[in-house]
Short mmCIF file of C-alpha atoms and ligand atoms in Angstrom, two decimals:
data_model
loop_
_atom_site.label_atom_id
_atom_site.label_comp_id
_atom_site.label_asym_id
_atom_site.label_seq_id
_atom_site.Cartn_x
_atom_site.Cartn_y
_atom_site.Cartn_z
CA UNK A 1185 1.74 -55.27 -0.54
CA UNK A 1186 -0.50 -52.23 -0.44
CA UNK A 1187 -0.89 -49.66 -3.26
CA UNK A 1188 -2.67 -46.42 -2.72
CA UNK A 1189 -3.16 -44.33 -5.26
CA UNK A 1190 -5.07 -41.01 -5.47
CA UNK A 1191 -7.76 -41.80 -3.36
CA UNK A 1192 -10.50 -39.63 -2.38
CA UNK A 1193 -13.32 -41.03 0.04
CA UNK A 1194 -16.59 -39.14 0.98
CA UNK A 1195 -19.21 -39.51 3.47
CA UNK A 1196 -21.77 -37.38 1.33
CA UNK A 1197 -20.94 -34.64 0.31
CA UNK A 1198 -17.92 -34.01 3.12
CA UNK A 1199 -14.29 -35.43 1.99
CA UNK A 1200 -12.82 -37.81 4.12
CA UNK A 1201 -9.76 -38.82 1.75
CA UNK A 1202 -8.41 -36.12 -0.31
CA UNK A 1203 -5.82 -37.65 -2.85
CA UNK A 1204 -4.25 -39.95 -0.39
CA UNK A 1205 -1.29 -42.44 -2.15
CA UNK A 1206 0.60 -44.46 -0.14
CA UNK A 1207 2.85 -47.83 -0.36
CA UNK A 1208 3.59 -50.94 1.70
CA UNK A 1209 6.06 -52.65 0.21
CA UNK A 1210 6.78 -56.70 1.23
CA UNK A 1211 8.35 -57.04 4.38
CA UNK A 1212 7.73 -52.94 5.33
CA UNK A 1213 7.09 -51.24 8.23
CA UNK A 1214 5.26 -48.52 7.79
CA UNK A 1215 3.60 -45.58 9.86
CA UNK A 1216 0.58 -43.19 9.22
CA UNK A 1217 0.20 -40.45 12.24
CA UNK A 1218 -2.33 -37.65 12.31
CA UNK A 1219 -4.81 -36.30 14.70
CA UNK A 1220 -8.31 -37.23 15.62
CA UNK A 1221 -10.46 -36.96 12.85
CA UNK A 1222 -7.52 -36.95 9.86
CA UNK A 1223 -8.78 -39.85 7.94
CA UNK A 1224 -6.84 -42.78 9.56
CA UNK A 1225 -9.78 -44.92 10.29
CA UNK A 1226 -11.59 -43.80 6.94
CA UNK A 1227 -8.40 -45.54 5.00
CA UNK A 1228 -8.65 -48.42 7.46
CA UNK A 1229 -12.32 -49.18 6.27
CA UNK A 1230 -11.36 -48.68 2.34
CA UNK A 1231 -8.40 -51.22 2.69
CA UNK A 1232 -10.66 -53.37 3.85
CA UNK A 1233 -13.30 -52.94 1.47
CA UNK A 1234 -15.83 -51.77 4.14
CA UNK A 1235 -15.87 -48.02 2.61
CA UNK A 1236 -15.81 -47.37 -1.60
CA UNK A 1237 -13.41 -45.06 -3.02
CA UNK A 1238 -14.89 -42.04 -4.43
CA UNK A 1239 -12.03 -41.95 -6.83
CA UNK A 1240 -8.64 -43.36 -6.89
CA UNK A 1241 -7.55 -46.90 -6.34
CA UNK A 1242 -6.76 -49.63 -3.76
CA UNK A 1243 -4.42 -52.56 -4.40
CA UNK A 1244 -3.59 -55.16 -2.25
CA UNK A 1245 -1.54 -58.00 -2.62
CA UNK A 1246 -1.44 -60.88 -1.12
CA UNK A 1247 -3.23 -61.02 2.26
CA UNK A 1248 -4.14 -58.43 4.87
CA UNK A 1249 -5.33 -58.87 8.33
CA UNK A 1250 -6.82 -55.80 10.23
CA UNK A 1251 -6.00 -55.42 13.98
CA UNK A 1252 -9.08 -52.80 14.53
CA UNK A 1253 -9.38 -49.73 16.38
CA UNK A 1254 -10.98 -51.15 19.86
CA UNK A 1255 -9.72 -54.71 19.24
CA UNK A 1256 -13.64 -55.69 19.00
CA UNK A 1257 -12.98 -59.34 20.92
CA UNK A 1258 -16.12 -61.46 21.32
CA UNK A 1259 -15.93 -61.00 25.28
CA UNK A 1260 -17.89 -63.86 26.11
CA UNK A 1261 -15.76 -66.10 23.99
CA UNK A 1262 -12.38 -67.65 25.18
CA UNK A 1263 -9.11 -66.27 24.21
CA UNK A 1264 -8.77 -69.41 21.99
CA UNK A 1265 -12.26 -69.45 20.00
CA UNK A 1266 -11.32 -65.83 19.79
CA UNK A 1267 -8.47 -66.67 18.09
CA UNK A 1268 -9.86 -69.66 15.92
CA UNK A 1269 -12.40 -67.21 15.05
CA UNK A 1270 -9.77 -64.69 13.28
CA UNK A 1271 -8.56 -68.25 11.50
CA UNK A 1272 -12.02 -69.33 9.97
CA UNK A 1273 -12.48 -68.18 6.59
CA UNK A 1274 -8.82 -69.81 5.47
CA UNK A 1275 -10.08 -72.99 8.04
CA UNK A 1276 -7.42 -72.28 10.17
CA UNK A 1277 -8.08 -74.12 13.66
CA UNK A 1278 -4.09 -74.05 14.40
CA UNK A 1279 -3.87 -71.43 17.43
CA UNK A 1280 -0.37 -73.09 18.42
CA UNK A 1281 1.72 -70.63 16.25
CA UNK A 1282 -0.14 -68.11 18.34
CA UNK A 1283 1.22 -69.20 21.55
CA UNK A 1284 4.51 -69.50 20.13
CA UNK A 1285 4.49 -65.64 19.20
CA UNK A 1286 2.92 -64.73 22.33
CA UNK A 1287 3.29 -66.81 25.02
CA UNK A 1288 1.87 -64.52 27.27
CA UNK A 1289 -1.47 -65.96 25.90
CA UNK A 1290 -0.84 -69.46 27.06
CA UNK A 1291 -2.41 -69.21 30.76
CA UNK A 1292 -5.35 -67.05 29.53
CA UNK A 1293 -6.30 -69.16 26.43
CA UNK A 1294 -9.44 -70.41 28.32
CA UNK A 1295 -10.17 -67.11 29.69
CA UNK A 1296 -13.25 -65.44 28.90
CA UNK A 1297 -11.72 -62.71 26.15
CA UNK A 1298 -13.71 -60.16 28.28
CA UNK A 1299 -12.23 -60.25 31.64
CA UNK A 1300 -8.73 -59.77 30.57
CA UNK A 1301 -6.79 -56.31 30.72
CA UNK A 1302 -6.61 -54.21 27.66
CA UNK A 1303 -3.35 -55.18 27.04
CA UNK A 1304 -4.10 -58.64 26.71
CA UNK A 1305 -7.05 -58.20 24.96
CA UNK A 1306 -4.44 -56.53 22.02
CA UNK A 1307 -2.00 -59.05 22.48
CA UNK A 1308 -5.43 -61.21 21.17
CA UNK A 1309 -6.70 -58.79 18.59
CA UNK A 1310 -2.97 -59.27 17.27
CA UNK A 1311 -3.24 -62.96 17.47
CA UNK A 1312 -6.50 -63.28 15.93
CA UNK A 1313 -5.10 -61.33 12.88
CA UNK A 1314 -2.37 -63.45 12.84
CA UNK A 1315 -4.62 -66.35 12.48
CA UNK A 1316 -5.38 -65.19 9.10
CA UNK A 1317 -1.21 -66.04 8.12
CA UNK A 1318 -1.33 -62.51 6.82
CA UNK A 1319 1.91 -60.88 4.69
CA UNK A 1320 0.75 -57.37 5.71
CA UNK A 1321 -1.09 -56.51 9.11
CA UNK A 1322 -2.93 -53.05 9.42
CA UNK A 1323 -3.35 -52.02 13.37
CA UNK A 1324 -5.47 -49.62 14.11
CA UNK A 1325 -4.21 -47.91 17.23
CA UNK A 1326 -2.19 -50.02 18.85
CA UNK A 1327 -1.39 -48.34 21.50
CA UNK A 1328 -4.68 -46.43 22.80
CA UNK A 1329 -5.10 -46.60 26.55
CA UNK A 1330 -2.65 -49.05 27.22
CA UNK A 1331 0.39 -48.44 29.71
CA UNK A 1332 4.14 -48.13 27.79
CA UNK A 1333 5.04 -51.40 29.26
CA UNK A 1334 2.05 -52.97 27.82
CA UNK A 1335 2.85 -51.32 24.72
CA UNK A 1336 6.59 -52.17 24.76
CA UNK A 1337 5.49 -55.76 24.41
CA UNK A 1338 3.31 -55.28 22.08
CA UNK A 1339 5.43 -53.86 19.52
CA UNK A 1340 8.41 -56.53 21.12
CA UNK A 1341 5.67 -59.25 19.07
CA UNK A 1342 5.36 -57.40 16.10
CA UNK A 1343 9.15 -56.39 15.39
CA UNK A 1344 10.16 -60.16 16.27
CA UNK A 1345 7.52 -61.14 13.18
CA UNK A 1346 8.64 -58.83 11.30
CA UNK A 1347 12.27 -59.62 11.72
CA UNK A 1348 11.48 -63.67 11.53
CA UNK A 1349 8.55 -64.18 8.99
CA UNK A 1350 9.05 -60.81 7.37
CA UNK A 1351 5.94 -59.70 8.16
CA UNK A 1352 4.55 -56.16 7.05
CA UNK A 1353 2.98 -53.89 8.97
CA UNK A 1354 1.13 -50.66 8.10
CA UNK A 1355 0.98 -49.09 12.20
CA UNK A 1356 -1.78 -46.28 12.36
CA UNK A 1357 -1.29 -44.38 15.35
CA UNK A 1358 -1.83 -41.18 17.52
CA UNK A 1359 0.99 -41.84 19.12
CA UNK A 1360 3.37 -40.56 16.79
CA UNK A 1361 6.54 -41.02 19.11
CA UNK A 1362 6.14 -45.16 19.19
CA UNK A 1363 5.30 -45.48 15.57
CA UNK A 1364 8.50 -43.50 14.10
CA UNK A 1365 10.15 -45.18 16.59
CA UNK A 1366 8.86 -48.81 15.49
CA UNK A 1367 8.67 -48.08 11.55
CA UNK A 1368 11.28 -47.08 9.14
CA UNK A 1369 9.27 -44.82 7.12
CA UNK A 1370 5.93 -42.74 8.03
CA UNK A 1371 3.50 -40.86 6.31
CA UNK A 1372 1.60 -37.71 8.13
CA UNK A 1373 -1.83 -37.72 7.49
CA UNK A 1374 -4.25 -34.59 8.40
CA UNK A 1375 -7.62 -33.63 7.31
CA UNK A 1376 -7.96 -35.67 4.45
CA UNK A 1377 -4.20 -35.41 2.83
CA UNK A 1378 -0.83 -36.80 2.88
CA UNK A 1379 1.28 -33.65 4.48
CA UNK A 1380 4.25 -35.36 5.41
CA UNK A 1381 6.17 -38.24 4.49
CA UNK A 1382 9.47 -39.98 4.66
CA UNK A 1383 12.09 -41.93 6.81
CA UNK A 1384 10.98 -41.93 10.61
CA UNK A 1385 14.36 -40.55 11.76
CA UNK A 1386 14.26 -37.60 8.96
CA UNK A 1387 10.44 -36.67 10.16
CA UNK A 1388 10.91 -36.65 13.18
CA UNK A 1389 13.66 -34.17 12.93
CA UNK A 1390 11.77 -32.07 11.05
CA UNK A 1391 10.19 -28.66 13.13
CA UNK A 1392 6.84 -29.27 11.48
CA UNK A 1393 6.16 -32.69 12.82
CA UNK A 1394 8.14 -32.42 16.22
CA UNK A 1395 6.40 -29.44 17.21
CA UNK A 1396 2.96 -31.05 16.17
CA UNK A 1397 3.31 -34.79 16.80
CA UNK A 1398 6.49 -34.80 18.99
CA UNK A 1399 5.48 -32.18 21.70
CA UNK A 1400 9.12 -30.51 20.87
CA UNK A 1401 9.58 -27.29 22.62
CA UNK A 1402 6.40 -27.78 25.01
P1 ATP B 685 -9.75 -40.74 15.11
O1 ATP B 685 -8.27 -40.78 15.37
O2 ATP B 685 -10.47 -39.77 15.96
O3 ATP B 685 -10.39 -42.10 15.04
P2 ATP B 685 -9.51 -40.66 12.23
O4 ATP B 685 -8.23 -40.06 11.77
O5 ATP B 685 -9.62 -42.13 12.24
O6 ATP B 685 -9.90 -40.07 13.64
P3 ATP B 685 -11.87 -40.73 10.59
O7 ATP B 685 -12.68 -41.45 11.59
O8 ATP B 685 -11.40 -41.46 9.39
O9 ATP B 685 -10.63 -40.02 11.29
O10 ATP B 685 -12.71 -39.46 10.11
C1 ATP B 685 -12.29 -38.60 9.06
C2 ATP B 685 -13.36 -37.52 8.84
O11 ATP B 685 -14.55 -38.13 8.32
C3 ATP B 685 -13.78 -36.79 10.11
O12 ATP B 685 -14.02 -35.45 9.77
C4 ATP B 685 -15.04 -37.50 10.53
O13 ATP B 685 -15.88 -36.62 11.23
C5 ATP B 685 -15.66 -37.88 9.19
N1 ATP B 685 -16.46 -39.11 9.28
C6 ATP B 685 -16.05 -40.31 9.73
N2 ATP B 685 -17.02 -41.24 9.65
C7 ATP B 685 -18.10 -40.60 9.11
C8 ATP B 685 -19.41 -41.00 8.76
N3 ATP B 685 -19.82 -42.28 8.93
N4 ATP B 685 -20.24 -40.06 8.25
C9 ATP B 685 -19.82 -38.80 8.06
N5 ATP B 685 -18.60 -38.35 8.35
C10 ATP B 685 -17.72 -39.23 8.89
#
């Protein structure tokens, strides 16, 4: 679904993306972890087509919806036009689906996007994505400032679309415990470069990434 390959992105004359390849294959879940500033939302931006590659290339197939970092919900809007919104360039009006995935949505659908908790307005970021019919999702920080029951959910929706529609899912995420736990292989991304990558279980046995990511032996 998504082919990486050598990729280098600058802002100037300062590197953002320093030889970065990475794969999604169909039906995938897949993890990138680093640390603030490592490049995470950089490759976000180039997959979808916001930022140019220096050098390097980008391949996607099929369709990808982006789940972005701060959900970016039109707060004055409903929870459903939010949704119909995410459906509009394939002329998607059907939010039912949506419901069906999530139907923690249903009693909030004509709720103002804006009042709701953060965890809710995910659970509509996700949706709206979803609207799309995507085969591979990026998310953006799923998890940031929401409560671990909040998140439990979250990723409750996206493992049960994965598991039924085969959805694929390239998770980006600080929090490197959840997304080894959710994905069955992860890459480690810091300052610019790939330093890490493999089967979740096998990195996060491994010292380097425990100690770093893990808070082993803290
Ligand atoms: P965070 O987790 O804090 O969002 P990140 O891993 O998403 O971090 P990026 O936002 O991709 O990291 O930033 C990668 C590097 O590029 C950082 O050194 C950052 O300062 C720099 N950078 C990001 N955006 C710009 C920009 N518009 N102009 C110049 N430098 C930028």
């Amino acid at each position: 679904m998504i082919e990486v390959s050598d990729l280098v992105v600058r802002y100037g004359a300062a590197v953002a993306l320093d030889g970065v390849s990475l794969t999604v294959a169909a039906g995938e879940l897949v993890a990138l972890i680093g640390p603030n500033g490592a490049g995470k939302s950089t490759l976000v931006k180039t997959l979808s087509r916001i930022l140019r590659p220096h050098s390097g290339t980008v391949t996607v197939h099929g369709r990808l919806a982006q789940v972005p970092e701060g959900r970016q919900l039109f707060g004055d809007l409903t929870v459903d036009d939010n949704l119909r919104l995410g459906g509009w360039r394939i002329r998607n009006r059907d939010t039912a689906p949506i419901y069906e995935v999530m139907p923690a949505l249903v009693p909030l659908r004509h709720r103002r996007a804006g009042l709701l908790s953060g965890g809710e307005q995910q659970m509509v970021a996700v949706g709206r994505a979803l609207m799309r019919r995507p085969d591979v999702l990026v998310v953006d920080e799923l998890s940031l400032g929401l409560a671990p029951l909040v998140i439990a959910d979250l990723v409750g929706y996206l493992r049960s679309l994965h598991a039924e529609r085969g959805l694929a899912v390239l998770l980006i995420e600080q929090n490197a415990r959840l997304a080894l736990d959710l994905c069955s292989r992860a890459y480690v991304l810091e300052a610019g470069r790939i330093v890490a990558q493999g089967p979740s279980a096998e990195l996060a046995e491994s010292a380097a990434v425990a100690t770093a990511y893990l808070g082993a032996g803290s």
